[in-house]
PDB file of C-alpha atoms in Angstrom:
ATOM      1  CA  MET A   3     -19.951  14.201  -7.041  1.00 60.00           C
ATOM      2  CA  GLY A   4     -21.229  11.667  -4.532  1.00 67.00           C
ATOM      3  CA  VAL A   5     -19.292   8.822  -6.124  1.00 73.00           C
ATOM      4  CA  LEU A   6     -16.113  10.894  -6.131  1.00 73.00           C
ATOM      5  CA  ALA A   7     -16.590  11.743  -2.457  1.00 72.00           C
ATOM      6  CA  ALA A   8     -17.132   8.080  -1.638  1.00 68.00           C
ATOM      7  CA  GLU A   9     -13.983   7.039  -3.488  1.00 69.00           C
ATOM      8  CA  ARG A  10     -12.002   9.812  -1.802  1.00 72.00           C
ATOM      9  CA  ILE A  11     -13.066   8.548   1.619  1.00 72.00           C
ATOM     10  CA  LYS A  12     -12.121   4.970   0.707  1.00 70.00           C
ATOM     11  CA  LEU A  13      -8.770   6.078  -0.626  1.00 71.00           C
ATOM     12  CA  THR A  14      -7.823   8.176   2.405  1.00 72.00           C
ATOM     13  CA  SER A  15      -9.264   5.965   5.153  1.00 71.00           C
ATOM     14  CA  THR A  16      -7.201   2.841   4.440  1.00 74.00           C
ATOM     15  CA  ARG A  17      -3.509   2.304   5.058  1.00 78.00           C
ATOM     16  CA  SER A  18      -2.371   0.766   1.760  1.00 75.00           C
ATOM     17  CA  PRO A  19      -2.711   3.984  -0.313  1.00 80.00           C
ATOM     18  CA  TRP A  20      -0.685   5.911   2.269  1.00 84.00           C
ATOM     19  CA  TRP A  21       2.013   3.240   2.397  1.00 84.00           C
ATOM     20  CA  CYS A  22       2.194   3.005  -1.402  1.00 83.00           C
ATOM     21  CA  SER A  23       2.365   6.789  -1.706  1.00 86.00           C
ATOM     22  CA  ALA A  24       5.124   7.022   0.898  1.00 90.00           C
ATOM     23  CA  LEU A  25       7.116   4.270  -0.817  1.00 90.00           C
ATOM     24  CA  PHE A  26       6.521   6.005  -4.146  1.00 91.00           C
ATOM     25  CA  VAL A  27       8.067   9.231  -2.854  1.00 93.00           C
ATOM     26  CA  VAL A  28      10.969   7.557  -1.048  1.00 93.00           C
ATOM     27  CA  ALA A  29      11.811   5.218  -3.940  1.00 91.00           C
ATOM     28  CA  THR A  30      11.633   7.922  -6.611  1.00 92.00           C
ATOM     29  CA  LEU A  31      13.796  10.416  -4.751  1.00 93.00           C
ATOM     30  CA  GLY A  32      16.123   7.734  -3.399  1.00 92.00           C
ATOM     31  CA  ILE A  33      16.797   6.434  -6.909  1.00 91.00           C
ATOM     32  CA  ALA A  34      17.459  10.007  -8.059  1.00 91.00           C
ATOM     33  CA  VAL A  35      20.051  10.494  -5.311  1.00 93.00           C
ATOM     34  CA  LEU A  36      21.719   7.131  -5.957  1.00 91.00           C
ATOM     35  CA  PHE A  37      21.949   7.494  -9.712  1.00 89.00           C
ATOM     36  CA  SER A  38      23.110  11.094  -9.539  1.00 90.00           C
ATOM     37  CA  LEU A  39      26.161   9.899  -7.614  1.00 88.00           C
ATOM     38  CA  VAL A  40      26.689   6.989 -10.020  1.00 87.00           C
ATOM     39  CA  LEU A  41      26.468   9.271 -13.043  1.00 85.00           C
ATOM     40  CA  LYS A  42      28.859  11.743 -11.487  1.00 86.00           C
ATOM     41  CA  LEU A  43      31.432   8.993 -10.982  1.00 85.00           C
ATOM     42  CA  GLY A  44      30.823   7.770 -14.516  1.00 82.00           C
ATOM     43  CA  VAL A  45      31.517  11.174 -16.030  1.00 81.00           C
ATOM     44  CA  GLU A  46      34.634  11.598 -13.903  1.00 78.00           C
ATOM     45  CA  GLN A  47      35.901   8.199 -15.089  1.00 79.00           C
ATOM     46  CA  PHE A  48      35.064   9.131 -18.682  1.00 78.00           C
ATOM     47  CA  ASN A  49      37.072  12.358 -18.437  1.00 78.00           C
ATOM     48  CA  GLN A  50      39.952  10.527 -16.771  1.00 80.00           C
ATOM     49  CA  ASP A  51      40.045   7.916 -19.553  1.00 74.00           C
ATOM     50  CA  ILE A  52      40.065  10.651 -22.186  1.00 78.00           C
ATOM     51  CA  ALA A  53      42.897  12.480 -20.401  1.00 76.00           C
ATOM     52  CA  GLU A  54      44.953   9.276 -20.218  1.00 72.00           C
ATOM     53  CA  GLY A  55      44.329   8.418 -23.859  1.00 74.00           C
ATOM     54  CA  LYS A  56      42.255   5.341 -23.040  1.00 75.00           C
ATOM     55  CA  GLN A  57      39.116   4.201 -24.800  1.00 70.00           C
ATOM     56  CA  PRO A  58      36.215   5.332 -22.548  1.00 70.00           C
ATOM     57  CA  ALA A  59      33.640   2.776 -21.486  1.00 65.00           C
ATOM     58  CA  THR A  60      30.803   4.898 -22.889  1.00 67.00           C
ATOM     59  CA  THR A  61      30.562   7.451 -25.665  1.00 71.00           C
ATOM     60  CA  ASN A  62      28.064   9.786 -24.027  1.00 72.00           C
ATOM     61  CA  PRO A  63      27.905   9.743 -20.218  1.00 77.00           C
ATOM     62  CA  TYR A  64      26.167  13.123 -19.949  1.00 82.00           C
ATOM     63  CA  PRO A  65      22.469  12.808 -19.024  1.00 85.00           C
ATOM     64  CA  ASP A  66      19.726  15.074 -20.320  1.00 86.00           C
ATOM     65  CA  ASN A  67      16.394  16.102 -18.783  1.00 89.00           C
ATOM     66  CA  ALA A  68      14.863  12.666 -19.436  1.00 88.00           C
ATOM     67  CA  ILE A  69      16.850  11.341 -16.473  1.00 89.00           C
ATOM     68  CA  ALA A  70      14.374  13.137 -14.170  1.00 90.00           C
ATOM     69  CA  GLY A  71      11.807  10.379 -14.771  1.00 91.00           C
ATOM     70  CA  LEU A  72      14.212   7.570 -13.882  1.00 90.00           C
ATOM     71  CA  GLY A  73      12.702   6.722 -10.495  1.00 90.00           C
ATOM     72  CA  ILE A  74       9.188   6.477 -11.940  1.00 92.00           C
ATOM     73  CA  THR A  75       9.564   5.083 -15.454  1.00 91.00           C
ATOM     74  CA  GLY A  76      12.946   3.362 -15.292  1.00 84.00           C
ATOM     75  CA  VAL A  77      15.436   3.563 -18.134  1.00 75.00           C
ATOM     76  CA  ALA A  78      15.061   0.332 -20.145  1.00 65.00           C
ATOM     77  CA  ASP A  79      13.800  -3.258 -20.087  1.00 63.00           C
ATOM     78  CA  GLY A  80      16.488  -4.259 -17.624  1.00 58.00           C
ATOM     79  CA  PHE A  81      15.587  -1.479 -15.211  1.00 68.00           C
ATOM     80  CA  PRO A  82      11.802  -0.932 -15.039  1.00 71.00           C
ATOM     81  CA  GLY A  83      10.428   1.957 -13.056  1.00 79.00           C
ATOM     82  CA  PHE A  84       9.847   1.174  -9.403  1.00 85.00           C
ATOM     83  CA  GLY A  85       7.568   4.191  -9.129  1.00 89.00           C
ATOM     84  CA  TYR A  86       4.973   3.189 -11.705  1.00 93.00           C
ATOM     85  CA  ILE A  87       4.947  -0.376 -10.365  1.00 92.00           C
ATOM     86  CA  LEU A  88       3.875   1.029  -6.985  1.00 92.00           C
ATOM     87  CA  VAL A  89       1.194   3.125  -8.672  1.00 94.00           C
ATOM     88  CA  MET A  90      -0.170   0.019 -10.393  1.00 94.00           C
ATOM     89  CA  ILE A  91      -0.211  -1.850  -7.090  1.00 93.00           C
ATOM     90  CA  LEU A  92      -2.135   0.964  -5.413  1.00 92.00           C
ATOM     91  CA  ALA A  93      -4.684   1.234  -8.240  1.00 93.00           C
ATOM     92  CA  ALA A  94      -5.277  -2.511  -8.482  1.00 94.00           C
ATOM     93  CA  LEU A  95      -5.684  -2.890  -4.721  1.00 92.00           C
ATOM     94  CA  ALA A  96      -8.288  -0.116  -4.742  1.00 90.00           C
ATOM     95  CA  VAL A  97     -10.520  -2.536  -6.658  1.00 92.00           C
ATOM     96  CA  THR A  98      -9.472  -5.994  -5.508  1.00 92.00           C
ATOM     97  CA  SER A  99      -9.571  -5.045  -1.820  1.00 88.00           C
ATOM     98  CA  GLU A 100     -13.235  -4.145  -2.179  1.00 86.00           C
ATOM     99  CA  TYR A 101     -13.984  -7.552  -3.669  1.00 85.00           C
ATOM    100  CA  ARG A 102     -11.923  -9.233  -0.964  1.00 85.00           C
ATOM    101  CA  PHE A 103     -13.796  -7.587   1.913  1.00 80.00           C
ATOM    102  CA  GLY A 104     -17.191  -7.487   0.191  1.00 80.00           C
ATOM    103  CA  THR A 105     -17.576  -3.716   0.315  1.00 81.00           C
ATOM    104  CA  ILE A 106     -18.068  -3.595  -3.447  1.00 80.00           C
ATOM    105  CA  LYS A 107     -21.593  -4.968  -2.979  1.00 82.00           C
ATOM    106  CA  ALA A 108     -22.573  -2.016  -0.805  1.00 79.00           C
ATOM    107  CA  THR A 109     -20.961   0.341  -3.291  1.00 77.00           C
ATOM    108  CA  PHE A 110     -22.963  -1.051  -6.214  1.00 79.00           C
ATOM    109  CA  LEU A 111     -26.168  -1.037  -4.195  1.00 76.00           C
ATOM    110  CA  ALA A 112     -25.694   2.632  -3.357  1.00 74.00           C
ATOM    111  CA  LEU A 113     -24.522   3.474  -6.888  1.00 72.00           C
ATOM    112  CA  PRO A 114     -26.222   1.205  -9.442  1.00 72.00           C
ATOM    113  CA  ASN A 115     -24.236   2.805 -12.285  1.00 79.00           C
ATOM    114  CA  ARG A 116     -21.220   0.540 -11.929  1.00 82.00           C
ATOM    115  CA  ALA A 117     -19.297   2.165 -14.760  1.00 84.00           C
ATOM    116  CA  SER A 118     -19.312   5.461 -12.855  1.00 85.00           C
ATOM    117  CA  VAL A 119     -17.722   3.704  -9.869  1.00 86.00           C
ATOM    118  CA  LEU A 120     -14.807   2.420 -11.948  1.00 90.00           C
ATOM    119  CA  PHE A 121     -14.349   5.745 -13.724  1.00 91.00           C
ATOM    120  CA  ALA A 122     -14.439   7.671 -10.443  1.00 90.00           C
ATOM    121  CA  LYS A 123     -11.995   5.269  -8.793  1.00 91.00           C
ATOM    122  CA  ALA A 124      -9.536   5.355 -11.706  1.00 93.00           C
ATOM    123  CA  GLY A 125      -9.994   9.088 -12.290  1.00 93.00           C
ATOM    124  CA  LEU A 126      -9.381  10.059  -8.675  1.00 92.00           C
ATOM    125  CA  ILE A 127      -6.314   7.845  -8.278  1.00 93.00           C
ATOM    126  CA  GLY A 128      -5.067   8.895 -11.702  1.00 94.00           C
ATOM    127  CA  VAL A 129      -5.249  12.614 -10.959  1.00 94.00           C
ATOM    128  CA  VAL A 130      -3.561  12.251  -7.563  1.00 93.00           C
ATOM    129  CA  ALA A 131      -0.846   9.969  -8.947  1.00 94.00           C
ATOM    130  CA  ALA A 132      -0.248  12.232 -11.946  1.00 96.00           C
ATOM    131  CA  LEU A 133       0.122  15.332  -9.788  1.00 96.00           C
ATOM    132  CA  LEU A 134       2.449  13.522  -7.392  1.00 95.00           C
ATOM    133  CA  SER A 135       4.531  12.116 -10.244  1.00 95.00           C
ATOM    134  CA  ALA A 136       4.802  15.561 -11.846  1.00 96.00           C
ATOM    135  CA  VAL A 137       6.080  17.050  -8.581  1.00 96.00           C
ATOM    136  CA  LEU A 138       8.505  14.176  -8.031  1.00 95.00           C
ATOM    137  CA  THR A 139       9.829  14.474 -11.579  1.00 95.00           C
ATOM    138  CA  PHE A 140      10.671  18.128 -11.005  1.00 95.00           C
ATOM    139  CA  VAL A 141      12.184  17.394  -7.595  1.00 96.00           C
ATOM    140  CA  SER A 142      14.245  14.567  -9.112  1.00 94.00           C
ATOM    141  CA  PHE A 143      15.490  16.940 -11.796  1.00 94.00           C
ATOM    142  CA  PHE A 144      16.754  19.380  -9.192  1.00 93.00           C
ATOM    143  CA  ILE A 145      18.328  16.537  -7.201  1.00 94.00           C
ATOM    144  CA  PHE A 146      20.258  15.438 -10.282  1.00 92.00           C
ATOM    145  CA  LYS A 147      21.158  19.032 -11.049  1.00 91.00           C
ATOM    146  CA  ALA A 148      22.446  19.640  -7.535  1.00 90.00           C
ATOM    147  CA  LEU A 149      24.333  16.386  -6.942  1.00 90.00           C
ATOM    148  CA  ILE A 150      25.694  15.490 -10.328  1.00 88.00           C
ATOM    149  CA  GLY A 151      27.913  18.556 -10.672  1.00 82.00           C
ATOM    150  CA  ASN A 152      28.239  21.258 -13.312  1.00 82.00           C
ATOM    151  CA  ASP A 153      30.312  19.169 -15.692  1.00 80.00           C
ATOM    152  CA  ALA A 154      28.182  16.019 -15.670  1.00 79.00           C
ATOM    153  CA  GLY A 155      24.982  18.085 -15.630  1.00 81.00           C
ATOM    154  CA  ARG A 156      25.856  20.308 -18.564  1.00 83.00           C
ATOM    155  CA  PHE A 157      22.780  19.166 -20.528  1.00 86.00           C
ATOM    156  CA  LEU A 158      20.342  19.442 -17.615  1.00 87.00           C
ATOM    157  CA  SER A 159      18.420  22.625 -18.300  1.00 87.00           C
ATOM    158  CA  LEU A 160      14.792  23.704 -18.052  1.00 88.00           C
ATOM    159  CA  SER A 161      15.330  26.546 -20.507  1.00 85.00           C
ATOM    160  CA  ASP A 162      17.445  24.849 -23.189  1.00 82.00           C
ATOM    161  CA  GLY A 163      16.758  21.135 -22.702  1.00 79.00           C
ATOM    162  CA  ASP A 164      13.966  18.822 -23.867  1.00 86.00           C
ATOM    163  CA  ASN A 165      11.204  19.106 -21.266  1.00 90.00           C
ATOM    164  CA  LYS A 166       9.050  16.271 -22.603  1.00 92.00           C
ATOM    165  CA  VAL A 167       9.655  14.156 -19.495  1.00 92.00           C
ATOM    166  CA  PHE A 168       7.730  16.602 -17.310  1.00 94.00           C
ATOM    167  CA  TYR A 169       4.449  15.959 -19.115  1.00 94.00           C
ATOM    168  CA  ALA A 170       5.116  12.464 -20.497  1.00 95.00           C
ATOM    169  CA  VAL A 171       5.528  10.902 -17.045  1.00 95.00           C
ATOM    170  CA  PRO A 172       2.147  12.122 -15.651  1.00 96.00           C
ATOM    171  CA  ILE A 173       0.356  11.010 -18.850  1.00 97.00           C
ATOM    172  CA  PHE A 174       1.927   7.562 -18.561  1.00 96.00           C
ATOM    173  CA  VAL A 175       1.003   7.345 -14.871  1.00 96.00           C
ATOM    174  CA  VAL A 176      -2.665   8.172 -15.587  1.00 97.00           C
ATOM    175  CA  LEU A 177      -2.816   5.451 -18.227  1.00 97.00           C
ATOM    176  CA  VAL A 178      -1.267   2.786 -15.973  1.00 96.00           C
ATOM    177  CA  VAL A 179      -3.819   3.677 -13.282  1.00 97.00           C
ATOM    178  CA  PHE A 180      -6.736   3.032 -15.662  1.00 97.00           C
ATOM    179  CA  LEU A 181      -5.006  -0.146 -16.840  1.00 97.00           C
ATOM    180  CA  SER A 182      -4.554  -1.388 -13.262  1.00 96.00           C
ATOM    181  CA  VAL A 183      -8.120  -0.595 -12.214  1.00 95.00           C
ATOM    182  CA  GLY A 184      -9.345  -2.438 -15.309  1.00 95.00           C
ATOM    183  CA  VAL A 185      -7.193  -5.496 -14.600  1.00 96.00           C
ATOM    184  CA  GLY A 186      -8.234  -5.453 -10.945  1.00 94.00           C
ATOM    185  CA  ALA A 187     -11.920  -5.343 -11.879  1.00 93.00           C
ATOM    186  CA  LEU A 188     -11.506  -8.182 -14.380  1.00 94.00           C
ATOM    187  CA  ILE A 189      -9.512 -10.527 -12.129  1.00 93.00           C
ATOM    188  CA  ARG A 190     -11.001  -9.396  -8.779  1.00 91.00           C
ATOM    189  CA  GLN A 191      -8.263 -11.147  -6.813  1.00 91.00           C
ATOM    190  CA  SER A 192      -5.278  -9.194  -5.507  1.00 90.00           C
ATOM    191  CA  ALA A 193      -2.557 -11.808  -6.021  1.00 92.00           C
ATOM    192  CA  GLY A 194      -3.617 -12.583  -9.576  1.00 93.00           C
ATOM    193  CA  ALA A 195      -4.023  -8.944 -10.608  1.00 93.00           C
ATOM    194  CA  LEU A 196      -0.734  -7.816  -9.065  1.00 93.00           C
ATOM    195  CA  SER A 197       1.158 -10.778 -10.498  1.00 93.00           C
ATOM    196  CA  LEU A 198      -0.042  -9.966 -14.014  1.00 93.00           C
ATOM    197  CA  LEU A 199       0.616  -6.237 -13.695  1.00 93.00           C
ATOM    198  CA  ILE A 200       4.135  -6.704 -12.342  1.00 92.00           C
ATOM    199  CA  VAL A 201       5.288  -9.744 -14.319  1.00 91.00           C
ATOM    200  CA  TRP A 202       4.078  -8.468 -17.706  1.00 91.00           C
ATOM    201  CA  PRO A 203       6.270  -5.329 -18.000  1.00 90.00           C
ATOM    202  CA  VAL A 204       9.144  -6.617 -15.867  1.00 88.00           C
ATOM    203  CA  LEU A 205       9.591 -10.144 -17.266  1.00 87.00           C
ATOM    204  CA  VAL A 206       7.273 -11.045 -20.153  1.00 89.00           C
ATOM    205  CA  GLU A 207       7.906  -8.138 -22.505  1.00 88.00           C
ATOM    206  CA  PRO A 208      11.703  -8.057 -22.036  1.00 87.00           C
ATOM    207  CA  ILE A 209      11.907 -11.834 -22.576  1.00 89.00           C
ATOM    208  CA  VAL A 210      10.047 -11.621 -25.889  1.00 89.00           C
ATOM    209  CA  GLY A 211      12.889  -9.589 -27.369  1.00 80.00           C
ATOM    210  CA  ALA A 212      15.308 -12.434 -26.667  1.00 82.00           C
ATOM    211  CA  PHE A 213      13.741 -14.644 -29.370  1.00 85.00           C
ATOM    212  CA  GLY A 214      15.800 -13.262 -32.219  1.00 85.00           C
ATOM    213  CA  GLU A 215      14.320 -11.298 -35.090  1.00 89.00           C
ATOM    214  CA  THR A 216      10.854 -12.750 -34.544  1.00 90.00           C
ATOM    215  CA  GLY A 217      10.853 -11.559 -30.936  1.00 89.00           C
ATOM    216  CA  ARG A 218      11.973  -8.094 -31.978  1.00 91.00           C
ATOM    217  CA  ASN A 219       9.165  -7.895 -34.539  1.00 92.00           C
ATOM    218  CA  ILE A 220       6.617  -8.929 -31.908  1.00 92.00           C
ATOM    219  CA  LYS A 221       8.046  -6.626 -29.262  1.00 91.00           C
ATOM    220  CA  VAL A 222       7.050  -3.455 -31.117  1.00 93.00           C
ATOM    221  CA  PHE A 223       3.391  -4.433 -30.665  1.00 94.00           C
ATOM    222  CA  LEU A 224       3.568  -4.983 -26.900  1.00 93.00           C
ATOM    223  CA  PRO A 225       1.819  -2.352 -24.738  1.00 94.00           C
ATOM    224  CA  PHE A 226       4.545  -1.329 -22.307  1.00 93.00           C
ATOM    225  CA  GLN A 227       7.117  -1.222 -25.088  1.00 92.00           C
ATOM    226  CA  ASN A 228       4.912   1.319 -26.841  1.00 94.00           C
ATOM    227  CA  ALA A 229       4.548   3.272 -23.622  1.00 94.00           C
ATOM    228  CA  GLY A 230       8.336   3.234 -23.423  1.00 91.00           C
ATOM    229  CA  ARG A 231       8.459   4.461 -27.011  1.00 92.00           C
ATOM    230  CA  PHE A 232       6.563   7.546 -25.857  1.00 94.00           C
ATOM    231  CA  ILE A 233       8.455   8.236 -22.635  1.00 92.00           C
ATOM    232  CA  GLY A 234      11.836   7.400 -24.132  1.00 88.00           C
ATOM    233  CA  THR A 235      12.783   4.170 -22.346  1.00 87.00           C
ATOM    234  CA  ALA A 236      12.215   1.725 -25.231  1.00 86.00           C
ATOM    235  CA  ASP A 237      14.906   0.328 -27.493  1.00 84.00           C
ATOM    236  CA  ASN A 238      15.105   2.646 -30.500  1.00 85.00           C
ATOM    237  CA  THR A 239      16.829  -0.050 -32.572  1.00 86.00           C
ATOM    238  CA  LEU A 240      13.642  -2.137 -32.688  1.00 89.00           C
ATOM    239  CA  PRO A 241      11.793  -2.175 -36.042  1.00 93.00           C
ATOM    240  CA  TRP A 242       9.218   0.411 -35.005  1.00 93.00           C
ATOM    241  CA  HIS A 243       6.326   1.190 -37.331  1.00 92.00           C
ATOM    242  CA  TRP A 244       5.508   4.524 -35.687  1.00 94.00           C
ATOM    243  CA  GLY A 245       7.022   7.271 -33.564  1.00 93.00           C
ATOM    244  CA  PRO A 246       6.608   8.285 -29.904  1.00 94.00           C
ATOM    245  CA  LEU A 247       3.102   9.703 -30.437  1.00 95.00           C
ATOM    246  CA  GLY A 248       2.048   6.487 -32.126  1.00 96.00           C
ATOM    247  CA  GLY A 249       3.410   4.567 -29.147  1.00 95.00           C
ATOM    248  CA  LEU A 250       1.292   6.674 -26.792  1.00 96.00           C
ATOM    249  CA  LEU A 251      -1.844   6.149 -28.885  1.00 97.00           C
ATOM    250  CA  TYR A 252      -1.192   2.410 -29.104  1.00 97.00           C
ATOM    251  CA  PHE A 253      -0.745   2.082 -25.338  1.00 97.00           C
ATOM    252  CA  ALA A 254      -3.827   4.250 -24.721  1.00 97.00           C
ATOM    253  CA  ALA A 255      -5.855   2.025 -27.062  1.00 97.00           C
ATOM    254  CA  VAL A 256      -4.789  -1.097 -25.136  1.00 97.00           C
ATOM    255  CA  VAL A 257      -5.705   0.591 -21.850  1.00 97.00           C
ATOM    256  CA  ALA A 258      -9.083   1.650 -23.251  1.00 97.00           C
ATOM    257  CA  LEU A 259      -9.759  -1.894 -24.464  1.00 97.00           C
ATOM    258  CA  ILE A 260      -8.956  -3.454 -21.069  1.00 97.00           C
ATOM    259  CA  PHE A 261     -10.822  -0.796 -19.093  1.00 96.00           C
ATOM    260  CA  GLY A 262     -13.817  -1.097 -21.441  1.00 95.00           C
ATOM    261  CA  ALA A 263     -13.826  -4.863 -20.951  1.00 95.00           C
ATOM    262  CA  ALA A 264     -13.735  -4.315 -17.186  1.00 94.00           C
ATOM    263  CA  VAL A 265     -16.746  -1.995 -17.355  1.00 93.00           C
ATOM    264  CA  TYR A 266     -18.649  -4.526 -19.481  1.00 92.00           C
ATOM    265  CA  PHE A 267     -17.969  -7.535 -17.247  1.00 91.00           C
ATOM    266  CA  VAL A 268     -18.580  -5.595 -14.041  1.00 89.00           C
ATOM    267  CA  ASN A 269     -22.047  -4.807 -15.370  1.00 86.00           C
ATOM    268  CA  GLN A 270     -22.648  -8.413 -16.442  1.00 83.00           C
ATOM    269  CA  ARG A 271     -21.387 -10.265 -13.369  1.00 76.00           C
ATOM    270  CA  ASP A 272     -22.670 -10.350  -9.815  1.00 67.00           C
ATOM    271  CA  ALA A 273     -20.678  -8.353  -7.287  1.00 57.00           C
TER     272      ALA A 273
END
């Protein structure tokens, strides 16, 4: 309990977690408002094209419940989630900032079990981020429901729709927190850790798919693509070897491998 209390004090006594959390809320809800208006216009244009006998630009403009996670998880390779990127930044900085200012030495002196420090740090941030993401997903759903209109929101329903997004998003957020803490502990330097965490899902993985059939075959083994397979943002036309649950397990295994390596090297290296 002492290590959890210490991590709670660190988390709440510095400005970066508060700023990241505030940006997380504003970005998630702001994206929900913006895209609800865009989708409403899209459905109106779709109906107008049908009425005029034109070929509509899209075959299915009506969103379902999965749209509630848009601000956190994004929708596809070309539009990654701004929300989870902020969560990764917060989690990585929780580790790298301690190395930068030297406070990690005092932490390890007070708590010789270094693995417990990493687990407490990742666990505390993960729980808080998961709860916040769950609340924001529900709030985003109601924003879409309220602003998009009855016609465009015909498939938005808590009683009849697919509610997977409401538990998939918090699970994904917890995993990216452990991933980010692991990367931060391995690299120890803020710029390097943040560059890797941001560039990998935003640029590296989408670019791989551009290398023809070989790229598509490689892409199904990339971690964030498998996370997307679980939360529903990945390309379903890729040659997948497993379903959404397999994607979750694959991503979780990658996270466990990186976090385990972080625990090992933290115990082997000097603070």
